[in-house]
Amino acid sequence: MIDDNDLKLIEEAKQVINKNFDEVDENHTVGAALRCKNGNIYVGVNVYAVHGSCAEYIAIGTAITAGEREFDTIVAVRSPEKNNTLISPCGNCRQMLMQYAPDIKVLIQTEDGIQKVCIKELLPYSPY
Ligand SMILES: [Zn+2]
């Protein structure tokens, strides 16, 4: 079940990509918001390059840089021209989240609406 805190997290992800969306070169097209267990929220946008970084990496890196280590929930959304729809983490991000926060929850869009799932459900049988 998602709650008001989750809706606020989605709103933060929307705000950061809407503020930084790069419609000319499309270098920044996804926004992520990460809530720590203490309630603090960190955001990020993707950085596009041949070996660029997803928004989830930027958000978690920003949180870690600020000294955070306990993570509760993360969400990523697409650019405003794609209606800020939720985007589930790519394979690389799933692995990173599993290693940094094996009990983190992820907000994803499903046929039944927005769901909150554990990262372990998104990366079954992971050796790490
Ligand atoms: Zn990713």
mmCIF file of C-alpha atoms and ligand atoms in Angstrom:
data_model
loop_
_atom_site.group_PDB
_atom_site.id
_atom_site.type_symbol
_atom_site.label_atom_id
_atom_site.label_comp_id
_atom_site.label_asym_id
_atom_site.label_seq_id
_atom_site.Cartn_x
_atom_site.Cartn_y
_atom_site.Cartn_z
ATOM 1 C CA MET A 1 0.000 0.000 0.000
ATOM 2 C CA ILE A 2 1.293 3.426 -0.865
ATOM 3 C CA ASP A 3 0.682 6.284 1.537
ATOM 4 C CA ASP A 4 0.927 10.071 1.599
ATOM 5 C CA ASN A 5 4.697 9.901 2.141
ATOM 6 C CA ASP A 6 5.015 7.853 -1.042
ATOM 7 C CA LEU A 7 2.890 10.340 -2.981
ATOM 8 C CA LYS A 8 5.145 13.117 -1.666
ATOM 9 C CA LEU A 9 8.205 11.158 -2.817
ATOM 10 C CA ILE A 10 6.727 10.811 -6.321
ATOM 11 C CA GLU A 11 6.039 14.554 -6.299
ATOM 12 C CA GLU A 12 9.682 15.270 -5.399
ATOM 13 C CA ALA A 13 10.870 13.091 -8.284
ATOM 14 C CA LYS A 14 8.531 14.929 -10.659
ATOM 15 C CA GLN A 15 9.710 18.310 -9.466
ATOM 16 C CA VAL A 16 13.393 17.544 -9.926
ATOM 17 C CA ILE A 17 13.018 16.304 -13.504
ATOM 18 C CA ASN A 18 10.541 19.020 -14.440
ATOM 19 C CA LYS A 19 13.025 21.606 -13.198
ATOM 20 C CA ASN A 20 15.993 20.015 -14.987
ATOM 21 C CA PHE A 21 14.547 18.291 -18.035
ATOM 22 C CA ASP A 22 16.820 18.846 -21.031
ATOM 23 C CA GLU A 23 14.453 19.001 -23.985
ATOM 24 C CA VAL A 24 17.208 20.065 -26.417
ATOM 25 C CA ASP A 25 19.749 17.267 -25.980
ATOM 26 C CA GLU A 26 17.658 14.954 -23.802
ATOM 27 C CA ASN A 27 20.580 14.503 -21.425
ATOM 28 C CA HIS A 28 18.358 14.630 -18.339
ATOM 29 C CA THR A 29 15.114 12.737 -18.786
ATOM 30 C CA VAL A 30 14.496 10.879 -15.524
ATOM 31 C CA GLY A 31 14.153 12.146 -11.962
ATOM 32 C CA ALA A 32 14.543 10.025 -8.849
ATOM 33 C CA ALA A 33 13.644 10.646 -5.224
ATOM 34 C CA LEU A 34 14.984 8.603 -2.337
ATOM 35 C CA ARG A 35 13.578 8.632 1.198
ATOM 36 C CA CYS A 36 15.882 7.592 4.016
ATOM 37 C CA LYS A 37 14.646 5.782 7.120
ATOM 38 C CA ASN A 38 14.966 9.052 9.054
ATOM 39 C CA GLY A 39 12.580 10.720 6.595
ATOM 40 C CA ASN A 40 15.142 12.815 4.733
ATOM 41 C CA ILE A 41 14.618 12.946 0.971
ATOM 42 C CA TYR A 42 17.317 13.192 -1.693
ATOM 43 C CA VAL A 43 16.720 13.677 -5.398
ATOM 44 C CA GLY A 44 18.689 13.247 -8.608
ATOM 45 C CA VAL A 45 18.408 13.325 -12.370
ATOM 46 C CA ASN A 46 20.121 11.016 -14.809
ATOM 47 C CA VAL A 47 23.368 12.160 -16.426
ATOM 48 C CA TYR A 48 23.488 10.974 -20.009
ATOM 49 C CA ALA A 49 26.744 9.867 -21.683
ATOM 50 C CA VAL A 50 28.151 6.664 -23.184
ATOM 51 C CA HIS A 51 28.807 5.577 -19.605
ATOM 52 C CA GLY A 52 26.261 7.846 -17.982
ATOM 53 C CA SER A 53 24.390 7.416 -14.759
ATOM 54 C CA CYS A 54 20.774 6.724 -13.937
ATOM 55 C CA ALA A 55 18.870 9.113 -11.687
ATOM 56 C CA GLU A 56 18.711 6.459 -8.952
ATOM 57 C CA TYR A 57 22.523 6.416 -8.758
ATOM 58 C CA ILE A 58 22.685 10.202 -8.489
ATOM 59 C CA ALA A 59 20.043 10.261 -5.740
ATOM 60 C CA ILE A 60 21.664 7.532 -3.673
ATOM 61 C CA GLY A 61 25.129 9.015 -4.210
ATOM 62 C CA THR A 62 23.884 12.393 -3.011
ATOM 63 C CA ALA A 63 22.365 10.776 0.076
ATOM 64 C CA ILE A 64 25.545 8.830 0.843
ATOM 65 C CA THR A 65 27.608 11.992 0.359
ATOM 66 C CA ALA A 66 25.394 13.656 2.983
ATOM 67 C CA GLY A 67 26.136 10.817 5.394
ATOM 68 C CA GLU A 68 22.959 8.769 4.975
ATOM 69 C CA ARG A 69 23.203 4.991 5.144
ATOM 70 C CA GLU A 70 19.653 3.755 5.873
ATOM 71 C CA PHE A 71 17.294 3.851 2.917
ATOM 72 C CA ASP A 72 13.549 3.279 2.923
ATOM 73 C CA THR A 73 11.941 3.919 -0.481
ATOM 74 C CA ILE A 74 12.963 5.092 -3.956
ATOM 75 C CA VAL A 75 11.046 6.124 -7.058
ATOM 76 C CA ALA A 76 11.938 7.360 -10.538
ATOM 77 C CA VAL A 77 9.753 9.236 -13.023
ATOM 78 C CA ARG A 78 10.081 10.141 -16.677
ATOM 79 C CA SER A 79 10.254 13.623 -18.154
ATOM 80 C CA PRO A 80 7.236 15.962 -18.329
ATOM 81 C CA GLU A 81 6.853 15.249 -22.055
ATOM 82 C CA LYS A 82 6.290 11.613 -21.056
ATOM 83 C CA ASN A 83 3.758 12.729 -18.449
ATOM 84 C CA ASN A 84 6.049 12.021 -15.481
ATOM 85 C CA THR A 85 5.053 8.369 -15.565
ATOM 86 C CA LEU A 86 6.875 6.105 -13.140
ATOM 87 C CA ILE A 87 9.780 4.121 -14.529
ATOM 88 C CA SER A 88 11.005 0.990 -12.779
ATOM 89 C CA PRO A 89 14.747 0.658 -12.144
ATOM 90 C CA CYS A 90 16.955 -0.822 -14.885
ATOM 91 C CA GLY A 91 18.935 -3.990 -14.233
ATOM 92 C CA ASN A 92 22.060 -2.101 -13.218
ATOM 93 C CA CYS A 93 20.114 -0.026 -10.677
ATOM 94 C CA ARG A 94 18.379 -3.095 -9.297
ATOM 95 C CA GLN A 95 21.783 -4.622 -8.597
ATOM 96 C CA MET A 96 23.066 -1.406 -6.995
ATOM 97 C CA LEU A 97 19.966 -1.060 -4.801
ATOM 98 C CA MET A 98 20.211 -4.702 -3.760
ATOM 99 C CA GLN A 99 23.814 -4.207 -2.672
ATOM 100 C CA TYR A 100 23.343 -0.852 -0.909
ATOM 101 C CA ALA A 101 19.888 -1.379 0.545
ATOM 102 C CA PRO A 102 18.614 -4.962 0.300
ATOM 103 C CA ASP A 103 15.385 -4.066 2.116
ATOM 104 C CA ILE A 104 14.614 -0.861 0.181
ATOM 105 C CA LYS A 105 11.152 -0.499 -1.309
ATOM 106 C CA VAL A 106 10.607 0.694 -4.869
ATOM 107 C CA LEU A 107 7.516 2.452 -6.182
ATOM 108 C CA ILE A 108 6.557 1.072 -9.585
ATOM 109 C CA GLN A 109 3.661 1.403 -11.989
ATOM 110 C CA THR A 110 1.729 -1.808 -12.576
ATOM 111 C CA GLU A 111 -1.509 -2.720 -14.318
ATOM 112 C CA ASP A 112 -3.134 -2.389 -10.899
ATOM 113 C CA GLY A 113 -1.759 1.102 -10.272
ATOM 114 C CA ILE A 114 1.238 2.244 -8.294
ATOM 115 C CA GLN A 115 2.662 -0.491 -6.100
ATOM 116 C CA LYS A 116 5.404 -0.542 -3.468
ATOM 117 C CA VAL A 117 7.616 -3.598 -3.841
ATOM 118 C CA CYS A 118 10.823 -4.752 -2.174
ATOM 119 C CA ILE A 119 13.958 -4.654 -4.312
ATOM 120 C CA LYS A 120 14.268 -8.413 -3.725
ATOM 121 C CA GLU A 121 11.068 -8.900 -5.710
ATOM 122 C CA LEU A 122 12.636 -7.004 -8.631
ATOM 123 C CA LEU A 123 15.844 -9.040 -8.564
ATOM 124 C CA PRO A 124 14.928 -12.611 -7.687
ATOM 125 C CA TYR A 125 17.590 -15.255 -7.081
ATOM 126 C CA SER A 126 20.291 -12.589 -6.765
ATOM 127 C CA PRO A 127 23.600 -13.954 -5.453
ATOM 128 C CA TYR A 128 24.288 -10.614 -3.708
HETATM 129 ZN ZN ZN B 1 19.210 2.451 -13.867
#
